[in-house]
XYZ file of C-alpha atoms in Angstrom:
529
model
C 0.000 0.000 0.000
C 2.941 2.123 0.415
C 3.869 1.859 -3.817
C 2.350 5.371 -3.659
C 4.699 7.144 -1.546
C 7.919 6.330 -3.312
C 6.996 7.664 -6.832
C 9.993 10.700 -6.718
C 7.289 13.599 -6.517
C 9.026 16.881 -5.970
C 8.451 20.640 -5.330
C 10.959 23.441 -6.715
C 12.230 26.281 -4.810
C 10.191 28.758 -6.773
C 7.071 26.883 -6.401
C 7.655 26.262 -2.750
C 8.210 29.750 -2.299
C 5.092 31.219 -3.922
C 2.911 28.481 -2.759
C 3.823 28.495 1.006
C 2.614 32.255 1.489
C -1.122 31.939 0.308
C -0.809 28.670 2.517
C 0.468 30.237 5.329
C -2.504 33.029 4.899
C -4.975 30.531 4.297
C -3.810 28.675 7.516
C -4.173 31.398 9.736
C -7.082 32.644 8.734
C -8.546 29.044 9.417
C -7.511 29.111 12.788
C -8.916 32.054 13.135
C -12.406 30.592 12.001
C -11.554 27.833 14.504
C -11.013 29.483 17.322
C -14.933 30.677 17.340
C -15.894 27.127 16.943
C -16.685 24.038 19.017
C -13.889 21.780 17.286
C -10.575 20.978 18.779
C -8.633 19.573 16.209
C -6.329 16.768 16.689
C -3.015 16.430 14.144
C -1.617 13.521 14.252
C 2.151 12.607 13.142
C 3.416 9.623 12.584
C 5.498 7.396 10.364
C 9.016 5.775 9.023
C 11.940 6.954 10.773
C 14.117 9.473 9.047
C 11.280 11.016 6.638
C 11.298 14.285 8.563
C 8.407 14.068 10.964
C 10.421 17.197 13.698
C 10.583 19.185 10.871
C 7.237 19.298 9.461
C 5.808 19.841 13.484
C 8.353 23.077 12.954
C 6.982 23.722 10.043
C 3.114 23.886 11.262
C 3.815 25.650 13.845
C 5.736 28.550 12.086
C 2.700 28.725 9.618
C 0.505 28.232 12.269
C -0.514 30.915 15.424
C 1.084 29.010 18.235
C -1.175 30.696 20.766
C -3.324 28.556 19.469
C -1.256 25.426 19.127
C 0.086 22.928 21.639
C 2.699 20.141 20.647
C 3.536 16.897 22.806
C 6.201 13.938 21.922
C 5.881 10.572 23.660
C 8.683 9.193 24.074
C 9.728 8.358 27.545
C 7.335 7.184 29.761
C 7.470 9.571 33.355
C 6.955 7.861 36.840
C 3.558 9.715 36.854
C 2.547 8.108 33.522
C 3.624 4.677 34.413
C 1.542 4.961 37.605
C -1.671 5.723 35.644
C -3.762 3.882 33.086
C -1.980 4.422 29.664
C -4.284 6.046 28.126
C -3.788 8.786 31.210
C -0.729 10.635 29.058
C -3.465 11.900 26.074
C -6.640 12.299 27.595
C -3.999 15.242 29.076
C -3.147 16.801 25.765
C -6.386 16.712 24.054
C -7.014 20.179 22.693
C -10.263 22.233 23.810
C -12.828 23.576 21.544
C -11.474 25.633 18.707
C -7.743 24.830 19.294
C -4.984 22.418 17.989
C -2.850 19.801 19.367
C -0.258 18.316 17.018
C 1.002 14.907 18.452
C 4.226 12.977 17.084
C 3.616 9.451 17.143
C 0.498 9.820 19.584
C -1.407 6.308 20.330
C -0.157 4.536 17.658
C 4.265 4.629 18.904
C 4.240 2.421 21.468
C 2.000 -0.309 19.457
C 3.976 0.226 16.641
C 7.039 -0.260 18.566
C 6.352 -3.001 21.011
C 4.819 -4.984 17.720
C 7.974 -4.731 15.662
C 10.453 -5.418 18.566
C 8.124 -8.917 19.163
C 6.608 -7.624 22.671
C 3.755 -8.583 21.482
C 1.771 -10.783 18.450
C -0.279 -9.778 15.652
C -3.716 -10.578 17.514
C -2.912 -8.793 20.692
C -1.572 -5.626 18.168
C -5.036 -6.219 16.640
C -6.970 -6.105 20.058
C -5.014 -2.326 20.866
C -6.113 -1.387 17.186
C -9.509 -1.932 18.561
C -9.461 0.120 21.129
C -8.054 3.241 19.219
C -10.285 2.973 16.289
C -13.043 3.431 19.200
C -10.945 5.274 20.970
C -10.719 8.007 17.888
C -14.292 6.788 16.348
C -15.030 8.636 20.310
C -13.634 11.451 20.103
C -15.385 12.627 16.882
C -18.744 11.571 17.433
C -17.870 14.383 20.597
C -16.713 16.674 17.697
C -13.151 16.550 17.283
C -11.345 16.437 13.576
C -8.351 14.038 13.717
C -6.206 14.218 10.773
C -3.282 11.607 10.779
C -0.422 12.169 8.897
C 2.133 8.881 7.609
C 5.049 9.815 6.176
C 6.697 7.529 4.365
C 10.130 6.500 1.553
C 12.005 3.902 -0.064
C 14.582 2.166 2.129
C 17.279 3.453 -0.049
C 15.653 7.169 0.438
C 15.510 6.619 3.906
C 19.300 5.094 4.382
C 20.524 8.137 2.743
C 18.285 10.340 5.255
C 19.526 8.500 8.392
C 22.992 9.061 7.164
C 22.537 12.208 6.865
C 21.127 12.763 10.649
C 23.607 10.980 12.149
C 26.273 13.537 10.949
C 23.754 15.955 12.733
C 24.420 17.099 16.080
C 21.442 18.749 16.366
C 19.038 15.922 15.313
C 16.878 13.799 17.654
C 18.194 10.334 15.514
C 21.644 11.263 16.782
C 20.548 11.767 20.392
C 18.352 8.602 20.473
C 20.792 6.149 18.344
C 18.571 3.535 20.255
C 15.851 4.224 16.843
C 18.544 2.740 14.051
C 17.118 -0.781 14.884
C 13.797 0.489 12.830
C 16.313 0.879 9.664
C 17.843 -2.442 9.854
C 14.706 -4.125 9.152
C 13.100 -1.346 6.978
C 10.781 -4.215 5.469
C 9.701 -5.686 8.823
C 8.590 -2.410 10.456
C 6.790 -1.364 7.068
C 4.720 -5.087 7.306
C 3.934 -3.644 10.696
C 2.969 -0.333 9.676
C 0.864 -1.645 6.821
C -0.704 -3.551 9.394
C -1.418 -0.170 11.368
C -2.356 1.925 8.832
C -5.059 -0.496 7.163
C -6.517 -1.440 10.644
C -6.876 2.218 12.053
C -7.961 3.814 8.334
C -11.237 5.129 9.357
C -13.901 7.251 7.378
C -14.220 9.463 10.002
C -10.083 9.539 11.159
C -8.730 8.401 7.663
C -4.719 8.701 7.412
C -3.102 10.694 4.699
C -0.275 8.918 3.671
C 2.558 11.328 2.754
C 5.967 10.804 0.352
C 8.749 12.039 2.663
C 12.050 12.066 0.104
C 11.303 15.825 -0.906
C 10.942 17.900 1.746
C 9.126 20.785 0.246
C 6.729 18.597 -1.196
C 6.222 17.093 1.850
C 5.810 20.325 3.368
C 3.247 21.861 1.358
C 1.389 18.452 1.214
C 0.864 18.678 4.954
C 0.345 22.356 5.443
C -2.609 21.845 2.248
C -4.180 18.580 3.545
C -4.681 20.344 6.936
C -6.159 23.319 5.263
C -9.013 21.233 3.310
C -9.743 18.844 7.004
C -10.491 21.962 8.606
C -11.974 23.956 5.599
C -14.541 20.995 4.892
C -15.213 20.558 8.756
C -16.049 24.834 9.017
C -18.333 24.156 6.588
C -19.704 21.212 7.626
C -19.928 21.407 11.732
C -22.045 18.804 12.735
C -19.527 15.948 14.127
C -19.594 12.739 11.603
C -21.273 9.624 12.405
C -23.174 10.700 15.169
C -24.874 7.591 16.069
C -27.551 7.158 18.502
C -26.584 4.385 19.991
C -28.990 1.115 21.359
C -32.200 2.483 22.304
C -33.750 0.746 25.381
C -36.605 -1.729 25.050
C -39.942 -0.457 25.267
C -42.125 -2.023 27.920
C -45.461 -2.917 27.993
C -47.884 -1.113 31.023
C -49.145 -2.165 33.961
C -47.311 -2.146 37.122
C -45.515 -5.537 37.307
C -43.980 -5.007 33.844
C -42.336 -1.811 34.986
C -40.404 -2.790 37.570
C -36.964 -1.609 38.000
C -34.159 -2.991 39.943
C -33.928 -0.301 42.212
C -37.504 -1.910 43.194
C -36.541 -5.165 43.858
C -34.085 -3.582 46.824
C -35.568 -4.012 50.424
C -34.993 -0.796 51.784
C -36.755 -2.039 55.204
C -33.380 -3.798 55.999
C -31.322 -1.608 59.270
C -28.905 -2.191 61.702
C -28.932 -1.553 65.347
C -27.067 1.284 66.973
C -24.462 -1.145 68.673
C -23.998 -3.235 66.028
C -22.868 -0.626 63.695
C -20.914 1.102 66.278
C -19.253 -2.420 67.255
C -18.927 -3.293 63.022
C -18.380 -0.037 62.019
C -14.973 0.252 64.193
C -13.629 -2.927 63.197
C -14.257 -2.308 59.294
C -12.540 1.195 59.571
C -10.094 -0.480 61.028
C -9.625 -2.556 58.495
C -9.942 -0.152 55.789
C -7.051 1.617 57.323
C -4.952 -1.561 57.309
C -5.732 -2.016 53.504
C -5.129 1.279 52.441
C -1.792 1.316 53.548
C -1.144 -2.372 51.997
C -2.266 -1.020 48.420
C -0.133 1.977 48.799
C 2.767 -0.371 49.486
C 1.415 -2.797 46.437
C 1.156 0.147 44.164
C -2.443 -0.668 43.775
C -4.498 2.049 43.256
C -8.541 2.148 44.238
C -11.276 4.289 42.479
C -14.156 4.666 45.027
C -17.435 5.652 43.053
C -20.750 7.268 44.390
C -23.867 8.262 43.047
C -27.900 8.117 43.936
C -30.739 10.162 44.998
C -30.819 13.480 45.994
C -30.458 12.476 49.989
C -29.305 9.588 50.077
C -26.330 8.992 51.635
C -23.574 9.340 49.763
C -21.767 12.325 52.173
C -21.885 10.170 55.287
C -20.128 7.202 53.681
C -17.864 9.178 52.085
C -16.733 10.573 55.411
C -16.836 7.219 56.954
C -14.259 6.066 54.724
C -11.969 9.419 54.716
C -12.214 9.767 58.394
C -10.257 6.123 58.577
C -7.987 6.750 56.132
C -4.454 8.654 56.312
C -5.263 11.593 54.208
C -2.244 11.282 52.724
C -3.772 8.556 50.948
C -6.763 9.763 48.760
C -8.235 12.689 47.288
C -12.429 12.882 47.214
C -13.503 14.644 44.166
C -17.539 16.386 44.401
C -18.515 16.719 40.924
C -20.730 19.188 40.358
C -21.919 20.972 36.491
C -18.691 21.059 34.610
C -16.718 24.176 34.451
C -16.187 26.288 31.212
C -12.566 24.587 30.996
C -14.109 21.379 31.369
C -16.875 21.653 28.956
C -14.240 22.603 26.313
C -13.229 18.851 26.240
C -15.171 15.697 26.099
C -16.962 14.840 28.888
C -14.690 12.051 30.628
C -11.740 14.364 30.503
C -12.236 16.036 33.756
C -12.433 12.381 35.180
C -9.458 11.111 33.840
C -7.582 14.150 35.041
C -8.524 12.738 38.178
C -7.684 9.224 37.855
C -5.241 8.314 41.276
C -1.475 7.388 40.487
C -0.382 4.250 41.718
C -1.108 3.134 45.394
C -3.372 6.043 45.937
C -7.019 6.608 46.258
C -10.009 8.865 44.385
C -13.285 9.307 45.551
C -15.924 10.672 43.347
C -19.153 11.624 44.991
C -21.204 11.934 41.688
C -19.078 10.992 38.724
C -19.418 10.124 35.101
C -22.776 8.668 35.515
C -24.074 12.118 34.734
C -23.907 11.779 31.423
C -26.355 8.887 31.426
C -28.684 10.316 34.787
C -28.954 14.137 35.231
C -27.958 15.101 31.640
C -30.198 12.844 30.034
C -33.310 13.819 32.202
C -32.685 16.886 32.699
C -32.080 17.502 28.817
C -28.372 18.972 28.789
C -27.081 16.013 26.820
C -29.320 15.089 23.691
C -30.131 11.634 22.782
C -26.972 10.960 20.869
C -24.593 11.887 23.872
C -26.323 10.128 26.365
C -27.043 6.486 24.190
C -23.730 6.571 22.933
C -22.597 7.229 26.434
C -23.131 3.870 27.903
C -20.212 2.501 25.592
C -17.661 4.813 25.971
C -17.945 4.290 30.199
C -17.653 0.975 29.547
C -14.832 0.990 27.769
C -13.187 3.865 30.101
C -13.883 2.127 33.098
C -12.535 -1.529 31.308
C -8.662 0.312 30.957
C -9.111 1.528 34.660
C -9.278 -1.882 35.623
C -7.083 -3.165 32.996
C -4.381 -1.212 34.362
C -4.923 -2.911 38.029
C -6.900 -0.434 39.792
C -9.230 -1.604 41.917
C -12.796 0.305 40.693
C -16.033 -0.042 43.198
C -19.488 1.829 42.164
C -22.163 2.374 44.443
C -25.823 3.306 44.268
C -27.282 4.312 47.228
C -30.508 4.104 47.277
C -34.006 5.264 49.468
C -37.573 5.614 48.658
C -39.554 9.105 48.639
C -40.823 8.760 51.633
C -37.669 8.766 53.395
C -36.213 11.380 50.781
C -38.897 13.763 52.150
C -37.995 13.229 56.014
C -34.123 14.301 55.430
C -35.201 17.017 53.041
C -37.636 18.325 56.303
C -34.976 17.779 58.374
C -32.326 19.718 56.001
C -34.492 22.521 56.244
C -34.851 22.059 60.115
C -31.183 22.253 61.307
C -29.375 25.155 60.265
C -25.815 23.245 59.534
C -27.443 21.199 57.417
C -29.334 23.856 55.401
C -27.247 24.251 52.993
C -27.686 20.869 51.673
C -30.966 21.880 50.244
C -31.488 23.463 47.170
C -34.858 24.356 45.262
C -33.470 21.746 42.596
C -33.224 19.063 45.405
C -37.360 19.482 45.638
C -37.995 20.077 41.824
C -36.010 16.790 41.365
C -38.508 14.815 43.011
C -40.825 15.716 39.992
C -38.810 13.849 37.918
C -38.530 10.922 39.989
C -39.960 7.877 37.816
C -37.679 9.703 34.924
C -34.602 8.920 37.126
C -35.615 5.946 38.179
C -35.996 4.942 34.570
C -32.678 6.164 33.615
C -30.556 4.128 36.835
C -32.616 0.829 35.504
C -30.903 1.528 32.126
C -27.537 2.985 33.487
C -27.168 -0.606 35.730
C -28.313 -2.743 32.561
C -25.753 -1.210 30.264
C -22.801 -0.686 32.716
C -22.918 -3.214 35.606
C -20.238 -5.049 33.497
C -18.030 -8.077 34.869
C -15.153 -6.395 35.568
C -17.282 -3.288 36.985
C -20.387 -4.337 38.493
C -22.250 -2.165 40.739
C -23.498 -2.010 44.208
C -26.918 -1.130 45.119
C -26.908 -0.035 48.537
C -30.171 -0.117 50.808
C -30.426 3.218 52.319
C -33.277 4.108 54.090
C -31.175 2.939 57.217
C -27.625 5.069 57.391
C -26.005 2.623 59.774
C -27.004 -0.307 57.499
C -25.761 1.612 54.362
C -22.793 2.482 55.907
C -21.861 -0.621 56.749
C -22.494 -2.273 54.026
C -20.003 0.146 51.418
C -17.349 -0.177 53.966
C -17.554 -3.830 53.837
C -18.088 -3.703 49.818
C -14.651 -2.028 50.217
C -12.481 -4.124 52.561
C -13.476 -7.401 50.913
C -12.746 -6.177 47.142
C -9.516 -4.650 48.820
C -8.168 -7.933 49.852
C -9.390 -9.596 47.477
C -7.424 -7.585 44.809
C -4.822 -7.809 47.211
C -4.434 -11.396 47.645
C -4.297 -12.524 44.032
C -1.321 -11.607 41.560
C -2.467 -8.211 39.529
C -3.488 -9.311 36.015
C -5.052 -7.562 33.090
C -8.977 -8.644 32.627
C -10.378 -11.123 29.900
C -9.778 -9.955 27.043
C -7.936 -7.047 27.898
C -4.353 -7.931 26.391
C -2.085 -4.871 26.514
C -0.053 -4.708 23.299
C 3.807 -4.371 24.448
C 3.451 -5.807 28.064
C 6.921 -6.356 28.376
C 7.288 -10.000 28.763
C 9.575 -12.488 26.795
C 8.065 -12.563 22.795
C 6.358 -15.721 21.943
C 7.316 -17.827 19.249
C 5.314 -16.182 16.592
C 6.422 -12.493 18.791
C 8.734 -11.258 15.645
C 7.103 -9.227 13.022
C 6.387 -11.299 10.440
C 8.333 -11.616 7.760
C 11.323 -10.288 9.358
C 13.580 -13.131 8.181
C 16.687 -11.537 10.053
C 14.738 -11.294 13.295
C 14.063 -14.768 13.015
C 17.657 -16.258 12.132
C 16.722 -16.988 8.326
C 18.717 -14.088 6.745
């Protein structure tokens, strides 16, 4: 597929020159057109080694406004990366509305890598392809433009290049002499790359494949291509394939065919005042104990909270802080997203948040908005919200993928008991201020949110991140029963060797390469040449 990028296409000097300053107009005054929009724009850089990828990143952004444009490389991992989920690094750099980010090598370098240096096989490469064709196909259904950029030559074009940088003190090949291994086997890592590049060639993400001998043609190539993505998206704004996602089954009427499974909870269930006292000190406790063990382990724990207006969520919370060092977790309220935050896709703000290795986050409210208050309330339409379900699922599968320990709870209590503690809010004047006139036009809407948590627990109570529905008409019993929750999945995680889920096969774990671990057809790798 690459016969198309070693053709000898070249640009004179005089044509460079007089093309590159109606580009460089053009450019701007795109950005400018951006800037007023809601699309961040995601450039992404990638391809053989030696074809000039550093220099065309100069080159956008001296045609480009910078103010406007951020760049990031990934190329050593940092401790605070490697204590996250992988995926941590560029949920960080994503651009907000009506900006840039230009990324060299982006998702796709360490796959690439880890596949051509036999880390890992063809089907687990596969499996990560998955995930960033969804991982992309997510990002512009939220209204993003990606537009990926392979640059490729001949190996005799690209021998000549690398000689060429290695006489370079000032070039990143010389500095990183680690990256000739990609040269040695020029048609290995192109079997790879071909691999790549037809897995992850979406309609909606396509790649532009780019000759690299000529660097003026290269240039102008890039700096054009750009132009048109952004061009044809200004005049086109809706986001592509918007799709709506599953709708939910429609159920007949009558009383005993619309039952939900908050219904089948027995919220009469309680707990005498010394047994929780007695249980509630030895589970703290405990928690303590376990706390400290995952710090040492380096497993981190993602404590999750939602439910009713009332109904409990606070006092857990602080039952669990209040025996914990605080040195040890961070507890996150989520309330409506700031202007920063609504800039970026939704689950940004919440992997900002996501706890580095051995530590603890506690979201009262969390993600779940998307699917609950956003969808009843109407600040989501139905496209957001359906599509929503999925793209939890798969955020919450690399939290727990990466080893961290992830625990939901629902807490749950009928109206009758929702209208007590909002009296009693009311009542005391400390706890005033937990009332709202929301909190009471809420309870309008309750058989809407009741609808929406049966549908938010079908969708997402997944095997590797079920939830817990929590009785909680009784505190002490509710209480009780999350810190238990807690300390069992604690020692359970803690007790068993830390392993990636089913299915959920990191490409590049670095482990010894299985027999069939060397890119194919790489007859030197394998002792053939």
């Amino acid at each position: 597929m690459f016969e198309a990028t070693k053709v000898g296409r070249t640009v004179s000097k005089e044509d460079f020159k007089a093309q590159q300053e109606a580009l460089r107009t053009e450019l701007l005054e795109a950005q400018r057109e951006l800037r007023q929009t809601n699309i961040p724009v995601v450039v992404l850089v990638s391809g053989v080694e030696g074809a000039g990828k550093g220099e065309v990143i100069n080159r956008l952004n001296e045609w480009l406004d910078t103010r406007g444009v951020q760049t990031f490389a990934f190329w050593d991992e940092t401790d605070e990366e490697r204590a996250r989920p992988r995926y941590w690094r560029f949920w960080r750099t994503l651009p907000p509305r009506g900006d840039i980010t230009i990324l060299f090598g982006g998702w796709y370098a360490t796959p690439i890598e880890h596949r051509f240096q036999g880390h890992c096989t063809d089907a687990e490469l596969d499996a990560e392809l998955n995930r960033i064709v969804e991982f992309e196909r997510m990002l512009t259904q939220d209204g993003a433009l990606i537009v990926k950029f392979w640059f490729h030559m001949s190996e005799e074009n690209q021998k000549a290049c690398l000689n060429a940088l290695s006489r370079d003190d000032r070039s990143r090949w010389k500095m990183m002499p680690q990256k000739a291994k990609f040269s040695e086997h020029y048609r290995a890592f192109e079997q790879v790359a071909e691999r790549v590049v037809l897995h992850t060639d979406q309609g909606t993400s396509p790649w532009h494949l780019v000759e690299a001998e000529d660097a003026r043609y290269r240039d102008l190539t890039v700096g054009q291509t750009l132009l048109h993505a952004i061009r044809a998206r200004l005049d086109s704004p809706r986001a592509p394939d918007q799709g709506a996602g599953t709708t939910s089954a429609s159920m007949p009427s009558g009383p005993q065919a619309q039952i939900t499974v908050l219904d089948q909870l027995d919220l009469s269930k309680s707990l005498s005042t010394a047994k929780y006292k007695t249980r509630m000190a030895e589970l703290q406790k405990e928690i303590n104990e376990l706390a400290w063990r995952a710090y040492n382990a380096k497993r981190s724990t993602v404590l999750m909270f939602e439910g009713v207006d009332a109904g409990g969520k606070g006092g857990a919370i602080r039952r669990i802080t209040s025996a914990i060092d605080a040195r040890l977790y961070r507890a996150i309220p989520v309330a409506a997203p700031t202007d920063e935050e609504k800039a970026h896709h939704y689950l940004w703000r919440f992997w900002r948040q996501v706890p580095r290795a051995g530590y603890i986050t506690i979201y009262d409210r969390s993600w779940y908005g998307r699917v609950l208050v956003e969808r009843v309330e109407g600040f989501a339409n139905d496209a957001e919200w359906r599509r929503a379900y999925a793209e939890i699922n798969r955020f919450e599968e690399q939290l727990v993928g990466s080893g961290i320990v992830l625990l939901k709870f629902w807490i749950h209590i009928d109206q009758d008991e929702q209208l007590r503690r909002f009296q009693d809010r009311e009542e005391i004047s400390y706890k005033r201020y937990k009332i709202t006139a929301d909190d009471w036009r809420n309870r309008e809407k309750w058989p809407a949110y009741k609808d929406a948590v049966n549908e938010m627990v079908a969708r997402t109570s997944t095997q590797h991140a079920p939830w817990t529905l929590v009785e909680g008409n009784d505190k002490p019993y509710a209480r009780v029963k999350v810190m238990r929750t807690i300390c069992e999945a604690l020692k359970a995680a803690l007790e068993h060797e830390q392993s990636p889920i089913s299915g959920y096969v990191p490409c590049g774990d670095k482990r010894p390469a299985a027999s069939n671990g060397a890119p194919a057809g790489d007859k030197d790798a394998k002792g053939k040449g």
